XYZ file of C-alpha atoms in Angstrom:
434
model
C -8.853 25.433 16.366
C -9.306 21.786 15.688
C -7.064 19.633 13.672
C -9.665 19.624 10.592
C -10.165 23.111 10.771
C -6.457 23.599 10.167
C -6.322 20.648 7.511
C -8.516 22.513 5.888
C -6.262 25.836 5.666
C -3.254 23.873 4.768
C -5.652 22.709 1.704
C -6.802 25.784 0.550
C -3.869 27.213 0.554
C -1.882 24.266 -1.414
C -4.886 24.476 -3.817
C -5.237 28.734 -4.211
C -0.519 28.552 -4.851
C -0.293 25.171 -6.870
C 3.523 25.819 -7.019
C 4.162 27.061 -3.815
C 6.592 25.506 -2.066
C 6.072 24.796 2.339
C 8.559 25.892 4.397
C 6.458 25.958 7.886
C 4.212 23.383 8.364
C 5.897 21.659 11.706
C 4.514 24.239 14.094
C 1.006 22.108 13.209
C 2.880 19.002 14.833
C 1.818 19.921 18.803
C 0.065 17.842 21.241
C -3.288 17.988 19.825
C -2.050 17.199 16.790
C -0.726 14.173 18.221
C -3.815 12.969 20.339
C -5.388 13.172 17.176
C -3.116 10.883 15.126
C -3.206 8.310 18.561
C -7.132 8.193 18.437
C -6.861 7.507 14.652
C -3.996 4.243 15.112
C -5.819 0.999 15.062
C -5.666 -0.119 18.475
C -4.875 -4.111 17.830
C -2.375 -3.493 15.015
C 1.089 -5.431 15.619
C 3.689 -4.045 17.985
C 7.463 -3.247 15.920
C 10.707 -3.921 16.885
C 10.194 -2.616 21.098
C 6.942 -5.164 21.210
C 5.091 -1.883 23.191
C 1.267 -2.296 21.753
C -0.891 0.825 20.939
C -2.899 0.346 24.217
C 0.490 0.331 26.221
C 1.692 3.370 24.885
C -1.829 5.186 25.773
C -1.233 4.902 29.420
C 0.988 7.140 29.947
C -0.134 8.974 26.846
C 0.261 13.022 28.141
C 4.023 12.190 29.389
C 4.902 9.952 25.641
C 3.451 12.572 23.353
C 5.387 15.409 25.383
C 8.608 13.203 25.129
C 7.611 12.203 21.291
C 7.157 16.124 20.538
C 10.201 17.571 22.030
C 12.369 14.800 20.420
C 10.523 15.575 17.265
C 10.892 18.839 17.068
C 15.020 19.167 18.247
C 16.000 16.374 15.621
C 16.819 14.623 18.735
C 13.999 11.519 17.607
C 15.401 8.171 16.666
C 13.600 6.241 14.136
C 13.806 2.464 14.805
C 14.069 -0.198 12.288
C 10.985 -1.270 10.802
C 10.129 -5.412 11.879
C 9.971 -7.154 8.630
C 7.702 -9.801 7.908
C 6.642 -12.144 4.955
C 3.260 -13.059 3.679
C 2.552 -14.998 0.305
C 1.953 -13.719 -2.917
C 0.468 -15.786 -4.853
C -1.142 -19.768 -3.760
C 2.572 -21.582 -4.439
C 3.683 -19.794 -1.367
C 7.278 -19.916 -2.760
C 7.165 -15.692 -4.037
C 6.168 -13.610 -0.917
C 5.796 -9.920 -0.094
C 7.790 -8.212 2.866
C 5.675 -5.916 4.786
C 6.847 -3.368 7.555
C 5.699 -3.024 11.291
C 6.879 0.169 12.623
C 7.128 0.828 16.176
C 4.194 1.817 17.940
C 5.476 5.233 18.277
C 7.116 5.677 15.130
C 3.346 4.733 13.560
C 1.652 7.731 15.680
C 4.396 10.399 14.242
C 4.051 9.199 11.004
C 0.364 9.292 10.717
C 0.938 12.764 12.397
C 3.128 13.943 9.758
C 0.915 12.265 6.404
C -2.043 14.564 8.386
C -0.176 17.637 7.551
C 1.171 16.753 4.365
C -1.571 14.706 2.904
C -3.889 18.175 2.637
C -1.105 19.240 0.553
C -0.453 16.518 -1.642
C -4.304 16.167 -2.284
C -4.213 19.355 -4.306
C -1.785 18.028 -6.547
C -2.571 14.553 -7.095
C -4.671 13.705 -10.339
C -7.763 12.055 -10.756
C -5.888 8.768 -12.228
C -4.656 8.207 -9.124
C -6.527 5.577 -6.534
C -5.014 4.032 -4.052
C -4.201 5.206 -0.574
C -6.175 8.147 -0.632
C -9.202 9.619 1.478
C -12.562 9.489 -0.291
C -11.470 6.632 -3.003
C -10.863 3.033 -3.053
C -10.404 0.296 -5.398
C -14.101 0.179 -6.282
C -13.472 3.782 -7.791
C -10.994 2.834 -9.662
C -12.596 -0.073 -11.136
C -15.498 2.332 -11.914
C -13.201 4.629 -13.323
C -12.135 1.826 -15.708
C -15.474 0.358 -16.671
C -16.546 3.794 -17.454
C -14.007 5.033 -19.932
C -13.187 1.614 -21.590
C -17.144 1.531 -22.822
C -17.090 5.501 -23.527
C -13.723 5.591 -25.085
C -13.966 2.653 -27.041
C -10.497 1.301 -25.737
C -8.834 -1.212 -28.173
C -5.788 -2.084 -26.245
C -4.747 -2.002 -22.606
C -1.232 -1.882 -21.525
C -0.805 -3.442 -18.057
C 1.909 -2.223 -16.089
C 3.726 -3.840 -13.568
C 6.828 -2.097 -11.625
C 8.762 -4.544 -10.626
C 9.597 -4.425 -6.266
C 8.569 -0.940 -6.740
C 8.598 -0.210 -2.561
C 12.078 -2.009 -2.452
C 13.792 -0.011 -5.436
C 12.658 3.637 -5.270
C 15.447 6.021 -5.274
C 16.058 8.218 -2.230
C 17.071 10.970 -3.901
C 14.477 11.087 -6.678
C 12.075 10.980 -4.061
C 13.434 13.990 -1.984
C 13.912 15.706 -5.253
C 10.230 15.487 -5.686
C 9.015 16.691 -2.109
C 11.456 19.277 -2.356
C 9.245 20.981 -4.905
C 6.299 21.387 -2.517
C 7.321 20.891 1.234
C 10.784 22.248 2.802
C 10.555 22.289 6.221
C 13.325 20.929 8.004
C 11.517 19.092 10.676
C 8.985 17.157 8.188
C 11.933 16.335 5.983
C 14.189 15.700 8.593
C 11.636 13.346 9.740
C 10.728 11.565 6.541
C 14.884 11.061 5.841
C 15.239 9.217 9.270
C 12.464 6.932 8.330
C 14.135 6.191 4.418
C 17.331 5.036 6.657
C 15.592 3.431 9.815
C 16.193 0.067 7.682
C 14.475 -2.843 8.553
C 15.327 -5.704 11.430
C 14.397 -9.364 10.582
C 14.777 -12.495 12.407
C 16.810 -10.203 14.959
C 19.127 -9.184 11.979
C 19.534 -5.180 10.682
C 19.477 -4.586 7.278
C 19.982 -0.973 6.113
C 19.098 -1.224 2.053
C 20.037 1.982 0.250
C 16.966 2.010 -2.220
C 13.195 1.727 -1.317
C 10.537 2.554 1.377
C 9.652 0.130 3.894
C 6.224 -1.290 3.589
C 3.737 -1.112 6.370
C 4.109 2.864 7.726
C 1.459 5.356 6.790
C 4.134 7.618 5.462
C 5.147 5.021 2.267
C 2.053 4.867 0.500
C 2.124 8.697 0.777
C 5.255 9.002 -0.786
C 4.852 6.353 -3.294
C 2.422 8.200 -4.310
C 4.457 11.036 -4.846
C 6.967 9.621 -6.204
C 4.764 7.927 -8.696
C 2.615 11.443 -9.572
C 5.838 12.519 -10.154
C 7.775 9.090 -12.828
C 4.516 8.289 -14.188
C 0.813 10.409 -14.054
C 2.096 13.660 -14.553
C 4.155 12.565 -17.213
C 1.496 10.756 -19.009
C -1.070 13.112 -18.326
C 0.714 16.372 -19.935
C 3.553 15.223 -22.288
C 1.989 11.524 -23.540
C -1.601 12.214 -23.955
C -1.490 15.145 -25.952
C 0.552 13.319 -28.884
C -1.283 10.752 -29.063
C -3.585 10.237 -31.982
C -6.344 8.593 -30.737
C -7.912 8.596 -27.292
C -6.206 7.079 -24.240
C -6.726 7.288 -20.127
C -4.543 5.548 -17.166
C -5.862 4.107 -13.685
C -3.736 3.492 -10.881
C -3.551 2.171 -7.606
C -0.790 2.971 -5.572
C 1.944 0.874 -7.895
C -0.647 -0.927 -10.382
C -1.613 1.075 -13.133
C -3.205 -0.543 -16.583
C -3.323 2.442 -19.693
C -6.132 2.199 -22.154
C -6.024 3.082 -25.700
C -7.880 3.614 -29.003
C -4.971 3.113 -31.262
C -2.557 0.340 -31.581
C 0.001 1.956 -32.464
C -0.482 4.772 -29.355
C -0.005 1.984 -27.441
C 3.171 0.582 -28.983
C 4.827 3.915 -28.168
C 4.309 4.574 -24.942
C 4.780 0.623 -24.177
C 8.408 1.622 -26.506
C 9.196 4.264 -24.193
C 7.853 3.186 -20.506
C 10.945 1.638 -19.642
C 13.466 4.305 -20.601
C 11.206 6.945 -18.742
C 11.190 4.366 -15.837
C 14.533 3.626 -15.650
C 16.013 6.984 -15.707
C 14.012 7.767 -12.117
C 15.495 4.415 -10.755
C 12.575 2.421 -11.958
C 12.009 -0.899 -13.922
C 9.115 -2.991 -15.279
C 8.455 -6.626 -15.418
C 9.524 -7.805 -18.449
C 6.874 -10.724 -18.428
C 3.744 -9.323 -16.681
C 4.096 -5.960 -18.286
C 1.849 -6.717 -21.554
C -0.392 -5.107 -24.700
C -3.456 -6.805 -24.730
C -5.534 -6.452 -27.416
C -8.837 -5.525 -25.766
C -11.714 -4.128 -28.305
C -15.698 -4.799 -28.288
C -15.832 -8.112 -29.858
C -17.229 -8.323 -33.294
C -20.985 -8.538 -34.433
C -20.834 -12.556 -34.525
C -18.179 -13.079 -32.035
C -19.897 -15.281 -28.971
C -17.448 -14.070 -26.654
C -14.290 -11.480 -25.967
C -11.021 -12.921 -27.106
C -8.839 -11.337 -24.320
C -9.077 -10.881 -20.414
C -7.118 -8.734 -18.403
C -6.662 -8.637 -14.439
C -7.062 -5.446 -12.194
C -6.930 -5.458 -8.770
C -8.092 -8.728 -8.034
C -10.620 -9.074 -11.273
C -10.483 -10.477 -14.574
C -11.959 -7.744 -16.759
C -13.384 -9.575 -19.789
C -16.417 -8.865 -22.567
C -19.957 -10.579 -22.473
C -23.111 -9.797 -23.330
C -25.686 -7.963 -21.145
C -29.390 -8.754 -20.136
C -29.851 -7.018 -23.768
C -27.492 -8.415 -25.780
C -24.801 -5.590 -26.171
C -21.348 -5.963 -25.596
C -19.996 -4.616 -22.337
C -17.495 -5.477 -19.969
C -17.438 -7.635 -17.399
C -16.009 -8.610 -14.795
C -15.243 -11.798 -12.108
C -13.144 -12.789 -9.348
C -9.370 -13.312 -10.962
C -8.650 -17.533 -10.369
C -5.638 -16.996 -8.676
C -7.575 -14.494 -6.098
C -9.975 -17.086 -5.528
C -7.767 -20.398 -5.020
C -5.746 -17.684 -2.670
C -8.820 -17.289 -0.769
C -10.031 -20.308 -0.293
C -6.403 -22.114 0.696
C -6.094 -19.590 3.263
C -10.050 -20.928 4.726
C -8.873 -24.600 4.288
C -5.614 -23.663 6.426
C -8.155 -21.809 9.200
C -10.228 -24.735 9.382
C -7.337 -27.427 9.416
C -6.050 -25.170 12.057
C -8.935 -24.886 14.118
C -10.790 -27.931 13.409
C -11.076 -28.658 17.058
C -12.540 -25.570 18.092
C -16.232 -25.147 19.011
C -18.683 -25.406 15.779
C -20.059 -22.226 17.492
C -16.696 -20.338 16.955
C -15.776 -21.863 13.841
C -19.160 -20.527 12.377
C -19.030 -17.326 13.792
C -15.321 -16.778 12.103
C -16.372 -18.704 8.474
C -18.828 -16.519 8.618
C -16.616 -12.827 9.033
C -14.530 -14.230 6.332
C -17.228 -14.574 3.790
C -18.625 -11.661 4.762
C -15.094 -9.492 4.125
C -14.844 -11.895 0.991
C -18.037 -10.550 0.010
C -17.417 -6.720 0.703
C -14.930 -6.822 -1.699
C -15.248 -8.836 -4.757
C -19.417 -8.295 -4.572
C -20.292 -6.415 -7.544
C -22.652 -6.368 -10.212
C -22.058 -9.346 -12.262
C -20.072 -11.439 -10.059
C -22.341 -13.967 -8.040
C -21.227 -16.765 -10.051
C -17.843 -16.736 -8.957
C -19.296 -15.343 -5.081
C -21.050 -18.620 -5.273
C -18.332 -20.536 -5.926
C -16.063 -19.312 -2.692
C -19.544 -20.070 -0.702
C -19.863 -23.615 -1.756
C -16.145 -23.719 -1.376
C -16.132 -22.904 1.920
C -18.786 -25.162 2.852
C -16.773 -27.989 1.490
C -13.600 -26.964 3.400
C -15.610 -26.576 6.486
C -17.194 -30.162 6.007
C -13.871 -31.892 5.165
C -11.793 -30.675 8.501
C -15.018 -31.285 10.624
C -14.969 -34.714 9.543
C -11.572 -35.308 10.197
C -11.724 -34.259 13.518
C -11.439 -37.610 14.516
C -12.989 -39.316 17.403
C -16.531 -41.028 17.352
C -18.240 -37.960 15.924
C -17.211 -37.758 11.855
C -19.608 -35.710 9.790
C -21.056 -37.083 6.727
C -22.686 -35.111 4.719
C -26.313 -35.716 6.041
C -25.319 -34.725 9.398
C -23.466 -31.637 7.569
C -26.527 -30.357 6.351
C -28.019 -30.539 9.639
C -25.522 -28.946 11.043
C -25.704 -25.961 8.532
C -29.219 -25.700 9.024
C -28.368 -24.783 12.378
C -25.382 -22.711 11.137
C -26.213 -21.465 8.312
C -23.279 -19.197 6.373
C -24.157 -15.472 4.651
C -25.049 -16.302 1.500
C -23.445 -14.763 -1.720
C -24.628 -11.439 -2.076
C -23.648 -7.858 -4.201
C -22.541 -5.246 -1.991
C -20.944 -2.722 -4.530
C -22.804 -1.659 -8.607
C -19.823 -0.714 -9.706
C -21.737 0.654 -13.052
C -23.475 3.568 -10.437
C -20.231 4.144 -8.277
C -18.794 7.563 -8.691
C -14.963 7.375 -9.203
């Protein structure tokens, strides 16, 4: 029996006994199990803490995976600490973001262990949720959005933000919560050596009492539980049916943004967020958490009053091909001067490299820029990271220095010859099914 075949039965059965509670599941954890999670590890992600790559640990992959299995299964396996790294946040470059690189090893066991639990969890999980799960993106969930702000007739959104949710979730919370649908002592024995691996950075342990490290494919799993547990749940079956008016919530993985009919629906559960939060070890930014008044502009009103951003866009309302109202949305500013510091750095960076190259890798980053923020009703601001790429391309050629400077007439030749993708939609988010 394959692995999907069994993925399957672990599904159906979490789906037929919604409140049944695992207490067997590791006897799925065998070798073909575990050739299965190898073949499904990108092969050029970074090495951890033992610098082994994913292509090093395949050569001797039989003998590892019998090691890996036996130490698995006798409590005998040692979770490493997780390399810590940090990458900006925003274009100042002063706030950044840690993420985690697990070991090689460490990577294949836990993407062998989120294979047997993620059939589970999948039964449970409701349809607010986005992020970090098979068969939906972030396209869905800006679907998802579109659609019931214009059906719903939202009037206020209330955008949440948890504030270091992946470095403050409590431990024990969280094990509360999987204890109410998976007890097996090897999966949780598992998952508790991974909360306590800590995290090694600039050769220095640190072993932090609250959080999950960021980075393994086990953490967005159980953020995700965690969360369905503080926050969709909750708002699903105690908040929604008191309110008085209508009122939905999207999220992805920790960003979430409510949507209601009444103003003063949303003033209660904006009253009450942080009490429910904080009680489960949680807290909210003060400043980015907002109410923003958010309904169809008036008859005579040129343009919306407020914007919001979601996952990279600035949702805002302006009038269709028709003339109605609907909502709209563009690439958020800070997204886009993100973007296009990190191509001027590239180029500064590699403004000695063959125009060949340097085309060839302009050109993937476009492309990926493209694949993402290319929906309906956003060429304008697509446009705008083309030309600004072509500038940025331009400027570091011509400062390569030497008796070869490009001016702008021998720039467009040179584009001619090289031409970049042009702006283009890839997604209609008004079609896509969430």
């Amino acid at each position: 029996m394959n692995v999907s075949t069994r993925q399957q039965r672990i599904a159906e059965l979490a789906r037929r006994s919604p409140k049944m509670c695992f207490t067997a599941l590791n006897h799925h954890l065998d070798i073909d199990w575990l050739q299965e999670s190898y073949g499904r590890l990108r092969k050029n992600s970074a090495p951890g803490v033992d610098g082994q790559t994913v292509a090093e640990y395949g050569e001797r992959l039989n003998a590892n995976l019998k090691s890996l299995l036996d130490r698995a299964k006798s409590g005998s396996y040692f979770a490493p600490p997780v390399k810590r790294v940090h990458i900006p946040k925003d274009i100042s470059g002063k706030e950044t973001r840690p993420i985690g690189i697990p070991a090689t090893e460490d990577k294949l066991l836990q993407r062998a262990v989120v294979m047997v639990l993620e059939p589970i969890y999948e039964q449970d999980f409701l349809d607010c949720s986005y992020g970090f799960r098979p068969g939906r993106s972030a396209h869905n969930a800006l679907a998802a959005l579109w659609q019931q702000c214009m059906s719903q007739k939202v009037r206020y959104i209330l955008d949440l933000d948890i504030r270091k949710f992946f470095d403050t979730l409590d431990r024990a919370h969280l094990r509360e919560f999987l204890q109410y649908r998976v007890r097996d002592g090897v999966i949780t024995r598992l998952i508790g050596k991974w909360l306590k691996a800590g995290v090694m950075e600039q050769g220095i342990l640190h072993l932090p009492k609250y959080g999950t490290p960021q980075g393994g494919s086990i953490s967005p799993l159980l953020s995700n539980v965690y969360l369905h547990h503080v926050l969709d749940q909750w708002f699903e079956y105690q908040v929604k049916p008191r309110m008085r008016g209508g009122a939905f919530m999207v999220r992805f993985a920790d960003d979430a943004v409510l949507g209601f009919t009444s103003k003063e629906d949303a003033e209660k559960v904006l009253a009450v967020l942080p009490k429910r939060f904080g009680r489960l070890g949680l807290s909210l930014h003060p400043e980015k958490t907002c109410l923003v008044p958010f309904g169809r502009p008036c008859k005579g009103d040129r343009k919306g009053a407020t914007t919001f951003d979601f996952l990279g866009f600035t949702h805002y309302w302006g009038k269709s091909r028709r003339g109605n109202w609907v909502i709209k949305r563009k690439t958020a500013r800070k997204r886009l001067n993100r973007s296009l510091k990190q191509v001027a750095k590239w180029c500064r960076l590699n403004r000695h490299q063959p125009v060949e190259l340097q085309h060839k890798k302009l050109s993937q980053k476009l492309q990926g820029h493209y694949a993402y923020f290319g929906i309906t009703g956003n060429v304008g601001w697509l446009q705008i990271f083309y030309h600004g790429t072509l500038k940025l391309w331009r400027k570091w050629l011509h400062r390569r220095g030497g008796k070869n400077p490009m001016p702008w007439v021998k720039f467009e030749q040179l584009k001619g010859r090289y031409p970049l993708p042009p702006a283009r939609v890839v997604h209609s988010i008004y079609v896509a099914k969430p």
